GROMACS .gro file of C-alpha atoms in nm:
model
  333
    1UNK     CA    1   1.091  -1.576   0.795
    2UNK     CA    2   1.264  -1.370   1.108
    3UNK     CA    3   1.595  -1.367   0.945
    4UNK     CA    4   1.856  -1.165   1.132
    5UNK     CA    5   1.944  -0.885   0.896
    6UNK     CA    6   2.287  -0.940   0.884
    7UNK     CA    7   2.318  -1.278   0.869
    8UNK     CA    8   2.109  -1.208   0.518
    9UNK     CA    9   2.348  -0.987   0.363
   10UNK     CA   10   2.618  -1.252   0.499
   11UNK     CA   11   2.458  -1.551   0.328
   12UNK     CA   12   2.362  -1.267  -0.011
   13UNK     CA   13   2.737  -1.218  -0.024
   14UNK     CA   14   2.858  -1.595  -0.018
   15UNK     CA   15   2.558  -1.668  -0.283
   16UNK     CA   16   2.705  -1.416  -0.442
   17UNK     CA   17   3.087  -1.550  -0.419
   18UNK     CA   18   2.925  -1.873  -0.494
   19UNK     CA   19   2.824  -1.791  -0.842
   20UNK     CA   20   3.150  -1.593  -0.932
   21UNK     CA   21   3.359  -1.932  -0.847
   22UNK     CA   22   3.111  -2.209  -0.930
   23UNK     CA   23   3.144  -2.389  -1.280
   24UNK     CA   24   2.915  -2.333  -1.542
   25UNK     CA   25   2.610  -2.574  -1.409
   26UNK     CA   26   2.573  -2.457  -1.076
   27UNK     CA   27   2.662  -2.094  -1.172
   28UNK     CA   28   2.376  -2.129  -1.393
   29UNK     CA   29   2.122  -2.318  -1.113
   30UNK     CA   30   2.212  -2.032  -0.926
   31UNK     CA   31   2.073  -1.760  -1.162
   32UNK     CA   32   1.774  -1.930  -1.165
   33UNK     CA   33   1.668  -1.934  -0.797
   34UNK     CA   34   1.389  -1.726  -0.716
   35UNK     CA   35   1.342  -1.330  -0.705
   36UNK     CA   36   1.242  -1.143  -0.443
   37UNK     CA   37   1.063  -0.882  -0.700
   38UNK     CA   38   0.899  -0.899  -1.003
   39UNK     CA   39   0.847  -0.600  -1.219
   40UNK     CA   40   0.585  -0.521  -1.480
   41UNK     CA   41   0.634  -0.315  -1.782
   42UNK     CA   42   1.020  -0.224  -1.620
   43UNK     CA   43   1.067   0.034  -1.917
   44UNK     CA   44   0.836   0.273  -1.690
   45UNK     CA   45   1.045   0.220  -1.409
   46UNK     CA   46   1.419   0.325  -1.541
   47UNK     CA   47   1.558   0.641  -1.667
   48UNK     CA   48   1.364   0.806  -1.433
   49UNK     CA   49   1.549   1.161  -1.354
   50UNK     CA   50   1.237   1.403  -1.199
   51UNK     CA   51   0.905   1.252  -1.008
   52UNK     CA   52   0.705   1.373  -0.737
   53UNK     CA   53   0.490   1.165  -0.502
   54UNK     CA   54   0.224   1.065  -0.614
   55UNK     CA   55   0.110   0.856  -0.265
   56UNK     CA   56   0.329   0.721   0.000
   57UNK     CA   57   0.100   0.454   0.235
   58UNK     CA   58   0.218   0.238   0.499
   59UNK     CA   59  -0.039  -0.012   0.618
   60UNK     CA   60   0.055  -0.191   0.987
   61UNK     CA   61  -0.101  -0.507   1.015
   62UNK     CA   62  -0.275  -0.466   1.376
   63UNK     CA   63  -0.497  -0.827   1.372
   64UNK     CA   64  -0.409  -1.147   1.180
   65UNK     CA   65  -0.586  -1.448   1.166
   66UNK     CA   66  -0.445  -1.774   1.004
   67UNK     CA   67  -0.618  -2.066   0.977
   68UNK     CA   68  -0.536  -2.460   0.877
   69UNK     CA   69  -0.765  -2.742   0.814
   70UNK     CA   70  -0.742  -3.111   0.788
   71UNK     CA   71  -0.905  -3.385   0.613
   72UNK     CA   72  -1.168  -3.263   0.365
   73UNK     CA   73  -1.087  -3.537   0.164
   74UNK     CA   74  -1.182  -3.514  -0.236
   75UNK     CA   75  -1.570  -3.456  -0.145
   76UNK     CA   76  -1.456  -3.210   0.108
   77UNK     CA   77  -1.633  -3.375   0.372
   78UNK     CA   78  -1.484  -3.199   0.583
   79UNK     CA   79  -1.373  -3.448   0.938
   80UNK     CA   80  -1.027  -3.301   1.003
   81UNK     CA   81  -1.017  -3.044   1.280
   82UNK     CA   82  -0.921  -2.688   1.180
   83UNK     CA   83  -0.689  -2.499   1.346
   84UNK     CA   84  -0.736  -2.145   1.393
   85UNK     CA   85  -0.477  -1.864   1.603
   86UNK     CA   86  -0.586  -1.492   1.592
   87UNK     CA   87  -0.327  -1.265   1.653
   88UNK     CA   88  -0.274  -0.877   1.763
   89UNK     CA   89  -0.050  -0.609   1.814
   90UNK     CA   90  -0.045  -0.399   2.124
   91UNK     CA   91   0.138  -0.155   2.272
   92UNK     CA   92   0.162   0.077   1.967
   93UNK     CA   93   0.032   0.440   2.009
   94UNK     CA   94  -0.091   0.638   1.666
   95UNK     CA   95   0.213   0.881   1.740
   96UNK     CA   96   0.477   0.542   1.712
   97UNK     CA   97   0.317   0.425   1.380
   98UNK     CA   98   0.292   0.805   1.291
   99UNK     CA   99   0.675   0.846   1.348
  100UNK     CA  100   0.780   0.489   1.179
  101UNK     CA  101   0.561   0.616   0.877
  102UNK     CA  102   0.751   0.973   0.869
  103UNK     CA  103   1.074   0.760   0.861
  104UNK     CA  104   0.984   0.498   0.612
  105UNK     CA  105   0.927   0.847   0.380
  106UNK     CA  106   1.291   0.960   0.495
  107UNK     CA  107   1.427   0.660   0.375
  108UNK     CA  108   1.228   0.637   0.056
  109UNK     CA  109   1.363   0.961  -0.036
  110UNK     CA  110   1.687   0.945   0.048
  111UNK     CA  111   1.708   0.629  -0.142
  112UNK     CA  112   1.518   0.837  -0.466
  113UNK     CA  113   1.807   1.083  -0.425
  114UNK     CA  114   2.088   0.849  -0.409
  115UNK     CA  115   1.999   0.666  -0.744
  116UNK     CA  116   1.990   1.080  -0.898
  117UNK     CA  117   1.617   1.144  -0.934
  118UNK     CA  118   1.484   1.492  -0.799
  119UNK     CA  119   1.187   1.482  -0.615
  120UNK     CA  120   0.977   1.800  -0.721
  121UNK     CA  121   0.688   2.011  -0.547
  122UNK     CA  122   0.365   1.749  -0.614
  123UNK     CA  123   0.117   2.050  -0.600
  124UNK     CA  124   0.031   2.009  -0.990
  125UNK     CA  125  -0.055   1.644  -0.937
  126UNK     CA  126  -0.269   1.765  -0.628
  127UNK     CA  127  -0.460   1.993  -0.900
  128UNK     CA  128  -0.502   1.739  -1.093
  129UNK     CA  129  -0.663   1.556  -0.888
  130UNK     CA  130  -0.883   1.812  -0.741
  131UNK     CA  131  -1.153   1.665  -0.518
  132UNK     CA  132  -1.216   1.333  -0.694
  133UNK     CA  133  -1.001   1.185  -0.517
  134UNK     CA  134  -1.030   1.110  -0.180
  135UNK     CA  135  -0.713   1.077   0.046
  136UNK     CA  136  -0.805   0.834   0.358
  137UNK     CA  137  -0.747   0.949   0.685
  138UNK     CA  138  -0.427   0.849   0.827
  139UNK     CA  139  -0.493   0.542   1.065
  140UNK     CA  140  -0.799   0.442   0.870
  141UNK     CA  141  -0.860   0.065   0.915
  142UNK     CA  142  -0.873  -0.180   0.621
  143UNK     CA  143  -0.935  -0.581   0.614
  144UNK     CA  144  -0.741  -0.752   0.387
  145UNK     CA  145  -0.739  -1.137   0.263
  146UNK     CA  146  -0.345  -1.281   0.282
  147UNK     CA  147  -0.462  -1.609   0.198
  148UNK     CA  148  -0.722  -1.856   0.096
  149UNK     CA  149  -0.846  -1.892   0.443
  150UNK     CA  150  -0.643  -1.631   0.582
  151UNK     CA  151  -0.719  -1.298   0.705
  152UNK     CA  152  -0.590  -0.917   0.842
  153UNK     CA  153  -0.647  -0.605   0.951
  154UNK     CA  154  -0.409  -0.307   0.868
  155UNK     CA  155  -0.382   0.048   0.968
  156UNK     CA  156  -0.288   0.303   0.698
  157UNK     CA  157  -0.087   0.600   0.755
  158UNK     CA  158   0.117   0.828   0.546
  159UNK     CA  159   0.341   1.109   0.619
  160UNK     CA  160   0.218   1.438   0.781
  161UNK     CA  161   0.333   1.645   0.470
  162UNK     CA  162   0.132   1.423   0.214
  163UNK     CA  163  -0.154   1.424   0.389
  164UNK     CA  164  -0.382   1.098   0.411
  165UNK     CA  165  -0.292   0.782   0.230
  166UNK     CA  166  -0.419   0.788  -0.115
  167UNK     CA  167  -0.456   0.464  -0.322
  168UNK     CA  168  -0.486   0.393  -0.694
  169UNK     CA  169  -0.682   0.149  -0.925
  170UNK     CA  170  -0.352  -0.029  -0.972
  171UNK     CA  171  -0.385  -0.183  -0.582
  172UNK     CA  172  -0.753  -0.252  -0.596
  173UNK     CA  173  -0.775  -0.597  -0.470
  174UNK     CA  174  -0.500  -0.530  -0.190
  175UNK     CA  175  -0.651  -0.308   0.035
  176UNK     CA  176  -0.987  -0.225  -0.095
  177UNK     CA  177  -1.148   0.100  -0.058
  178UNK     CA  178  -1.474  -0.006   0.094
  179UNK     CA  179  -1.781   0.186  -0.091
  180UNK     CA  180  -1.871   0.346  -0.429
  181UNK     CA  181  -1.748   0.686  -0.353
  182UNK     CA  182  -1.385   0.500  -0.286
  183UNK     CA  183  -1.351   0.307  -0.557
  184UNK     CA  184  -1.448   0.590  -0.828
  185UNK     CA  185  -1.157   0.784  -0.612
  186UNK     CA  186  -0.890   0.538  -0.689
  187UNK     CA  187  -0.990   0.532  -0.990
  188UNK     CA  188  -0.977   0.927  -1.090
  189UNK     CA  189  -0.630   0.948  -0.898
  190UNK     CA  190  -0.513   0.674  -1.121
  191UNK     CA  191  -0.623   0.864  -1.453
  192UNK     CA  192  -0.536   1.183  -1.282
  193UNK     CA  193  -0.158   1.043  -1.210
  194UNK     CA  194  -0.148   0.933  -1.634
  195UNK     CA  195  -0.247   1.270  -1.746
  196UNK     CA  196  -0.033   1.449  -1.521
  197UNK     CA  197   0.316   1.258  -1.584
  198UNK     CA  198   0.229   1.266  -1.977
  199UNK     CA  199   0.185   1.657  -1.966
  200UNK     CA  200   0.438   1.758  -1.731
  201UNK     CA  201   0.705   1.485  -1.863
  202UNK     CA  202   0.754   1.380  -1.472
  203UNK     CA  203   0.717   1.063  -1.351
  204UNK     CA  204   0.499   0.988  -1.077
  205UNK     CA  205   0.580   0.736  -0.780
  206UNK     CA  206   0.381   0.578  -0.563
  207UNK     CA  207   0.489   0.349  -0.251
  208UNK     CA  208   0.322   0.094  -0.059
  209UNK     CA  209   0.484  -0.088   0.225
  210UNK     CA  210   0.246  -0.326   0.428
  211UNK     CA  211   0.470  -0.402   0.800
  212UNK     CA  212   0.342  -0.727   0.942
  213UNK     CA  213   0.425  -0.808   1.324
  214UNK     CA  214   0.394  -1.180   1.302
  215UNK     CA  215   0.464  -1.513   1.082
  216UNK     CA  216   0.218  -1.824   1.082
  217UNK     CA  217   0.404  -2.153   0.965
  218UNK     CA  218   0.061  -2.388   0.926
  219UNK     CA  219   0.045  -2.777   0.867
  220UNK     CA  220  -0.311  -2.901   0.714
  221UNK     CA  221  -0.428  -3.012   0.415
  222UNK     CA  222  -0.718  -3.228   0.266
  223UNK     CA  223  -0.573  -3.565   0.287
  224UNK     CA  224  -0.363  -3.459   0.613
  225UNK     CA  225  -0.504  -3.609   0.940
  226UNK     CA  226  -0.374  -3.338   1.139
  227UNK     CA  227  -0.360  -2.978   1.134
  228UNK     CA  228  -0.199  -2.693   1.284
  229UNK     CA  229  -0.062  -2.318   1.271
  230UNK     CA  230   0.208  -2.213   1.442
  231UNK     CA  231   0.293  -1.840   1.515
  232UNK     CA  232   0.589  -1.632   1.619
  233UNK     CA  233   0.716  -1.266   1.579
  234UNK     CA  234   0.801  -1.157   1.298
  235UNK     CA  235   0.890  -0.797   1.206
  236UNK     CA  236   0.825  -0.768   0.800
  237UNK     CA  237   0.762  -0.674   0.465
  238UNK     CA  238   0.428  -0.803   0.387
  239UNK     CA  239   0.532  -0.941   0.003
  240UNK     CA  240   0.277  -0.946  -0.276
  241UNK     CA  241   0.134  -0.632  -0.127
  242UNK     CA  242   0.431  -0.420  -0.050
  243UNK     CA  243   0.560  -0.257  -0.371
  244UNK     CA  244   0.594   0.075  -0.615
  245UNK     CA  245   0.411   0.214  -0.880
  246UNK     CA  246   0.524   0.419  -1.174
  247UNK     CA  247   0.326   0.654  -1.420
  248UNK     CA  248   0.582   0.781  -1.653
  249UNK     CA  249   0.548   1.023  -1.903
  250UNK     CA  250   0.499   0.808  -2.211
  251UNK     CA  251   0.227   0.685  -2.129
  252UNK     CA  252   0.289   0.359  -1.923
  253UNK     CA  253   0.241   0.229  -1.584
  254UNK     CA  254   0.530  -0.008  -1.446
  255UNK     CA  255   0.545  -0.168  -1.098
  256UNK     CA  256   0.792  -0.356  -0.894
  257UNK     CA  257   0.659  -0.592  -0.629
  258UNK     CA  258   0.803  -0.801  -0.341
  259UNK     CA  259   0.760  -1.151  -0.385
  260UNK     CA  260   0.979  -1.242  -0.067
  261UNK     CA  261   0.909  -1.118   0.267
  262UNK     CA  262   1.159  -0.886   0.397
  263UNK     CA  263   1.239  -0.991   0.757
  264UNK     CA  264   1.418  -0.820   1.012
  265UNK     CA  265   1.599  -1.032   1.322
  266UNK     CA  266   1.537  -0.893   1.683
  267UNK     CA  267   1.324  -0.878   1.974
  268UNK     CA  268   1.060  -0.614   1.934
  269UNK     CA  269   0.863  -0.662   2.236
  270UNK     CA  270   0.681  -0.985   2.402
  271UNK     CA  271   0.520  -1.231   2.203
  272UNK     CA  272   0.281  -1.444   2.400
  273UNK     CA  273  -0.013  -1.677   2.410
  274UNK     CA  274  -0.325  -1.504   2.573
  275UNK     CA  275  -0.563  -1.733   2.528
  276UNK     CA  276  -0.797  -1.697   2.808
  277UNK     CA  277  -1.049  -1.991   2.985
  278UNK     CA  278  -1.069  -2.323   2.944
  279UNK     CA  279  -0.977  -2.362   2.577
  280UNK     CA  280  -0.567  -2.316   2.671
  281UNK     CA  281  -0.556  -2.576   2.892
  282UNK     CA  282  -0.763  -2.822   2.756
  283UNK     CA  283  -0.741  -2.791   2.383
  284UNK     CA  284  -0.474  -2.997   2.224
  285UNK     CA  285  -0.140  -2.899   2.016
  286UNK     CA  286  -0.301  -3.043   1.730
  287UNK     CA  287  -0.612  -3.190   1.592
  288UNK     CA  288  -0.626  -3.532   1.504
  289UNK     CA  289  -0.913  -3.706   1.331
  290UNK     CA  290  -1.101  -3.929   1.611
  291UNK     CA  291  -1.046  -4.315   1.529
  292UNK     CA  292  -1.428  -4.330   1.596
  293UNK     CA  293  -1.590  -4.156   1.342
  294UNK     CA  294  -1.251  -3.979   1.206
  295UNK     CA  295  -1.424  -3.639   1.342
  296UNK     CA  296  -1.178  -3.374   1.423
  297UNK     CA  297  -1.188  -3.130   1.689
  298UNK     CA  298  -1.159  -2.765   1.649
  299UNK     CA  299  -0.855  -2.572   1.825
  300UNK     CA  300  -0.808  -2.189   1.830
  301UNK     CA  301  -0.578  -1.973   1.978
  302UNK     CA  302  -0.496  -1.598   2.066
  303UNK     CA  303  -0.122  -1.427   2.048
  304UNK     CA  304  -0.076  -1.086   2.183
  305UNK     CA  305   0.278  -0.922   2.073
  306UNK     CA  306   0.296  -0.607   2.303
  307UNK     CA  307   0.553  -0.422   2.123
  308UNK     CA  308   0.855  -0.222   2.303
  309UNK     CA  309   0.757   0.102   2.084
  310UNK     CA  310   1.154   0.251   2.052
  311UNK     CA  311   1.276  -0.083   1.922
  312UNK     CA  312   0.943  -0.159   1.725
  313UNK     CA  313   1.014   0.202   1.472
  314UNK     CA  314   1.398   0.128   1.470
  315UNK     CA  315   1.279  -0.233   1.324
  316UNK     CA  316   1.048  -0.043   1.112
  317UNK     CA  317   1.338   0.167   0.979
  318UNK     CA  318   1.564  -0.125   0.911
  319UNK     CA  319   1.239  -0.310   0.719
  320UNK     CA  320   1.205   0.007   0.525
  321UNK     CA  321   1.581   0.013   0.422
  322UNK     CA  322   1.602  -0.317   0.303
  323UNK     CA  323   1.232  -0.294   0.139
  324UNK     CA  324   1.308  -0.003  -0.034
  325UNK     CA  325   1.685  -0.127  -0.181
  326UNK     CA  326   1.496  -0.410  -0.289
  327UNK     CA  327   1.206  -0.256  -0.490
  328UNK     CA  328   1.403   0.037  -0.650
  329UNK     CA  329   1.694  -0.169  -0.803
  330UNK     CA  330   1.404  -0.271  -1.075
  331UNK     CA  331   1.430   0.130  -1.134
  332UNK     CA  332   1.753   0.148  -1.168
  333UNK     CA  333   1.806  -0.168  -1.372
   0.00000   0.00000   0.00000
């Protein structure tokens, strides 16, 4: 997952180079192979030529905890160990993810501008949604689940001349509001968004990039006898998360979302193990189920990455880039 960038675009060209020269059956394999996006209803996302913002968000994952288990067994019984490691990022100030948000927008516009769409005044979409909706306030904290077992805690920021993220019924489920007053806000800003881009004929575009700070590569499984989770740093894309959302005038709402985790090569800061006491020098690498009694033992494990805040945002602005070309060639399509 912590590609270096450049060695991606190298290996996207020779694909590339690949398919041109290739005969007919592997040219064909080739189209095949997976895509990083996937759009829904894509006729809302082209054509577009005017928009405003409706919300930019960025969400930085702060805590992450990934867990593996071993040997349920079909009647989930439950004797392998489970492996556990918690991770956190450190060494981040509000005014660092404040200025990586600020440039994620730069680059998000500057992209908008390069594929010819104008980016008007957003003040009539701000009427409409008067005070139903709720904007959060930037560096609100959210849990989210990022797997079965799996889960997060994010930050959420958005730039200083949008004001505080705002989210729509269209990423309920991803980062959830928390309360009733929330959720009947995401849902008037989505409604609000509709009516607005049918009456005005301007399309309205949302983003939502979610920057994780680590990867967890975990081993388990019911019929395993062993299980484990490893971690390592990881400046990303979160995918199935990150992605944009269109209202467009007629009437439809399209969205493009990453499927792939956008990775960016580099050191960012020190990624260690900080597990304090006894458990880090007497728990073992892995668990494996006891040969008396096939009971497992339980291992967990901390992992602080203390960030180096300059090169942190400059790996947030090359994340961003590559994020961004990624999600808005389904607009352009």
């Amino acid at each position: 997952m912590d590609t270096d960038r450049r060695s991606l675009l190298i290996a996207s060209a020779s694909a590339a180079a690949l398919v041109a020269f290739a005969p007919a059956p592997l040219a064909a394999l080739a189209k095949k192979a997976k895509s990083p996006i996937a759009a829904k209803n894509p006729v809302a996302l082209t054509g577009i030529r005017q928009a405003v913002i409706g919300s930019f968000s960025v969400g930085f994952l702060t805590e992450r905890t990934d867990r593996a288990k071993a040997g349920a067994g079909i009647m989930g019984s439950g004797f392998g160990g489970r492996s556990t490691a918690k991770s956190y990022l450190e060494g981040v100030a509000d005014a660092d993810f404040i200025a990586a948000t600020d440039t994620a927008y730069a680059v998000f516009l500057e992209r908008l501008t390069t594929m010819g769409i104008t980016v008007g005044d957003r003040q009539g979409l701000l009427d409409a949604f008067g005070t139903k909706v709720k904007p959060f306030e930037n560096g609100e904290e959210r849990k989210l689940v990022t797997g079965r077992d799996d889960r997060a805690q994010a930050r959420l920021f958005s730039p200083a001349t949008l004001g505080g993220p705002i989210l729509f019924q269209e990423w309920l489920g991803i980062l959830p509001p928390g309360g009733f007053n929330f959720n009947s806000s995401v849902v008037n800003a989505s409604m609000a968004a509709k009516q607005y881009a049918k009456a005005s004929g301007t399309s309205v575009v949302n983003a939502l990039l979610l920057v994780d700070f680590a990867d967890a590569d975990s081993y388990g499984g019911a019929f395993r006898n062993t299980s484990s989770v490893k971690i390592k740093s990881s400046l990303a894309a979160f995918p199935d998360v990150t992605q944009l959302t269109v209202f467009a005038p007629g009437g439809k709402v399209g969205s493009v979302v990453l499927k792939e985790p956008v990775a960016m090569g580099g050191d960012y800061g020190t990624f260690a193990d900080s597990t304090g006491g006894t458990a880090k020098t007497v728990e073992t690498v892995a668990n494996v189920i006891g040969f008396l009694g096939g009971v497992g033992t339980n291992k967990s494990r901390k992992y602080t990455m203390t960030a180096d805040p300059a090169r942190w945002r400059e790996g947030v602005e090359g994340v961003s880039r590559e994020t961004f070309a990624q999600l808005t060639g389904a607009m352009s399509s």
